[in-house]
Tab-separated table of C-alpha atoms in Angstrom:
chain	number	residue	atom	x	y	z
A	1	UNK	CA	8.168	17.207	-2.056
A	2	UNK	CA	4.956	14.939	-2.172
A	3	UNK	CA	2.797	15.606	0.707
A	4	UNK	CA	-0.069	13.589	2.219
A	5	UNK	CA	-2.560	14.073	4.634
A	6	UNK	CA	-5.163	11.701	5.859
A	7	UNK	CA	-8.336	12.157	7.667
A	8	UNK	CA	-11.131	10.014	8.350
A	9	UNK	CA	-10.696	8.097	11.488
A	10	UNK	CA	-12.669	7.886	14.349
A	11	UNK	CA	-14.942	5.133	16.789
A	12	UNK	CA	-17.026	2.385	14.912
A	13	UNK	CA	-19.047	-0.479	16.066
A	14	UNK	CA	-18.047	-3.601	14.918
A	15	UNK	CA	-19.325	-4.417	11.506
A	16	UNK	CA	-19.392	-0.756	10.773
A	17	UNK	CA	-17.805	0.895	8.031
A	18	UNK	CA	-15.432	4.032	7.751
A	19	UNK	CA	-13.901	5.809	4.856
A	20	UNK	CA	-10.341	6.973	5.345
A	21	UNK	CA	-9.045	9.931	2.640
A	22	UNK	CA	-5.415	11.060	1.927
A	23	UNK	CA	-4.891	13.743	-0.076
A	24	UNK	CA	-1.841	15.206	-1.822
A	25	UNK	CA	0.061	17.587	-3.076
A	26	UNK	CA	3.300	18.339	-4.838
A	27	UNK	CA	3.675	15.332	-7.001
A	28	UNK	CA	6.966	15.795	-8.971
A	29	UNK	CA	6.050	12.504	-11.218
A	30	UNK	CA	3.505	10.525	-13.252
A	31	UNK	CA	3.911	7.247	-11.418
A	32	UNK	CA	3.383	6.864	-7.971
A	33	UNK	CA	2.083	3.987	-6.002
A	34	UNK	CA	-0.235	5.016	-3.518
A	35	UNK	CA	-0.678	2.654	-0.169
A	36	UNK	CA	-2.546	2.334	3.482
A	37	UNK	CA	-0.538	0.658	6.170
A	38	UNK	CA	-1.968	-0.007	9.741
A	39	UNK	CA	0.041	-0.205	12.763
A	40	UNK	CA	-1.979	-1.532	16.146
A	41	UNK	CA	-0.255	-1.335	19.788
A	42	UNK	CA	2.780	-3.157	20.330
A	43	UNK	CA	2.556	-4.410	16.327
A	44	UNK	CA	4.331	-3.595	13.163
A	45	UNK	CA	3.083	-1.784	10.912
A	46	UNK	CA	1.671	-3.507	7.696
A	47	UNK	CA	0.501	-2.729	4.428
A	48	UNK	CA	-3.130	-2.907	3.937
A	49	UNK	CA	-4.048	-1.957	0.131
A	50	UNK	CA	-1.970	-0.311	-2.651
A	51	UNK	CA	-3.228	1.318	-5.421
A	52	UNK	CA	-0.844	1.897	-8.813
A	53	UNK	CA	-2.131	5.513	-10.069
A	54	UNK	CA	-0.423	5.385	-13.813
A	55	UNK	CA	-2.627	2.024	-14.385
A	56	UNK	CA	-4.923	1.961	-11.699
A	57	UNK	CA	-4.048	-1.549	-10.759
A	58	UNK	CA	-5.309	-2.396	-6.635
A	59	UNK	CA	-3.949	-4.825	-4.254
A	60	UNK	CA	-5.162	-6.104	-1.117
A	61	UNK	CA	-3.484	-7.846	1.860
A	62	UNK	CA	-5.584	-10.784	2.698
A	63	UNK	CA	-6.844	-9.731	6.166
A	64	UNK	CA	-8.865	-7.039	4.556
A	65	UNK	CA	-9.410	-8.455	1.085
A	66	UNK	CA	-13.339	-8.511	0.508
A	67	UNK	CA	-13.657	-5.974	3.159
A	68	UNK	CA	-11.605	-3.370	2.260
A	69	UNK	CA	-12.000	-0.681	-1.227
A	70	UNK	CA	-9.125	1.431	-2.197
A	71	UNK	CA	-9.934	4.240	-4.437
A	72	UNK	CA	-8.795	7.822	-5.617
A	73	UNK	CA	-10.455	10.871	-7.128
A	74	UNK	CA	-7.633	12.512	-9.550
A	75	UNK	CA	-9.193	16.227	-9.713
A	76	UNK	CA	-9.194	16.165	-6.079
A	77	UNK	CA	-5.411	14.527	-5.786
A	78	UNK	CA	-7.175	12.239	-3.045
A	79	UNK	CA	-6.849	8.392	-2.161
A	80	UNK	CA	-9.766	6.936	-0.149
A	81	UNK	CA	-10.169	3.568	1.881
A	82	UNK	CA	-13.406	2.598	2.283
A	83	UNK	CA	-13.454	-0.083	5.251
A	84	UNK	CA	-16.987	-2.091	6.042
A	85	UNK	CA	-17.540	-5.092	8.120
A	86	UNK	CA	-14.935	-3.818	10.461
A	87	UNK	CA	-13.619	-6.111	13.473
A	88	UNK	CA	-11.863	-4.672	16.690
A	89	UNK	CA	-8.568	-6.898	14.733
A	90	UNK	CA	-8.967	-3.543	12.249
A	91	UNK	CA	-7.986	-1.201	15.088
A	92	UNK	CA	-4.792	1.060	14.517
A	93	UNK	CA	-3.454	3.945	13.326
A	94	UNK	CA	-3.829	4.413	9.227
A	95	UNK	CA	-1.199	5.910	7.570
A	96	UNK	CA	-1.091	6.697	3.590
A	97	UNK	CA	2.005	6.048	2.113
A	98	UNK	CA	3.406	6.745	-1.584
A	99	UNK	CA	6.783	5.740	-3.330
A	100	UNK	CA	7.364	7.230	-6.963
A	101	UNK	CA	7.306	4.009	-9.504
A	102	UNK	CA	4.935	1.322	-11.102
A	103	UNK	CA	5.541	-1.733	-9.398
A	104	UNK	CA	3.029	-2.206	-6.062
A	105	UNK	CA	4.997	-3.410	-3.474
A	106	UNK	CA	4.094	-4.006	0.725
A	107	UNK	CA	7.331	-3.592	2.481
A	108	UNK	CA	7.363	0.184	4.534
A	109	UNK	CA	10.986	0.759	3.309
A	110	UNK	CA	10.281	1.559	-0.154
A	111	UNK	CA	7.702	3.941	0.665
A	112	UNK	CA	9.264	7.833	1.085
A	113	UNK	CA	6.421	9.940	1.537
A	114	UNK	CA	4.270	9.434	4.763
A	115	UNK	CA	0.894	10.894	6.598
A	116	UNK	CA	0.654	11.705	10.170
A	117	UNK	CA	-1.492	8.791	10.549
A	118	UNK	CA	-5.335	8.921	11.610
A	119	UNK	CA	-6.975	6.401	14.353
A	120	UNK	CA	-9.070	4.241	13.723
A	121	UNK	CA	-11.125	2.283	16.931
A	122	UNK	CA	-13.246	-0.244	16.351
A	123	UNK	CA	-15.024	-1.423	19.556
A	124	UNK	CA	-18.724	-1.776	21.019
């Protein structure tokens, strides 16, 4: 059973920068797709950037393309988000997600394995 758990979150400025991590453990397969989604008050939640681990292919939603870095460390089993020029629109609760597979995809539903989700404020 894949687990993940993110940390990272906290207050920023806007046009600060913070670096979310999710780590894991108990991958049963080569080929996972590793995501962030965001969720804000009263919103649903949407996918932010995927990354493909068996070919390290990245995608970005547009609201955070330029902005936004998705990366992972494999001897530390870790996925990072590194977020800069961050707006108060950025504010929500992070979650890492991961479905076993190749194919990058943004809809929740096909994700299985979920974080407990870390905050993230952005606000003067």
């Amino acid at each position: 059973q894949l687990q993940l758990v993110e940390s990272g979150g906290g207050l920023v400025q806007p046009g600060g920068s913070l670096k979310l991590s999710c780590t894991a453990s108990g991958f049963t397969s080569e080929y996972y797709v590793m995501a962030w989604f965001r969720q804000a008050p009263g919103k649903e939640r949407e996918g932010v950037s995927y990354l493909s681990i068996s070919d390290g292919k990245t995608h970005y939603e547009d609201s955070v393309k330029g902005r936004f870095t998705i990366s992972r460390d494999n001897a530390k089993n870790t996925v990072y988000l590194q977020m800069n020029s961050l707006t108060p629109e950025d504010t929500a609760v992070y979650y890492c997600a991961a479905r076993i597979g190749r194919t990058i995809v943004s809809t929740t539903s096909f994700y299985n394995y979920w974080g407990q989700g870390t905050q993230v404020t952005v606000s003067s």
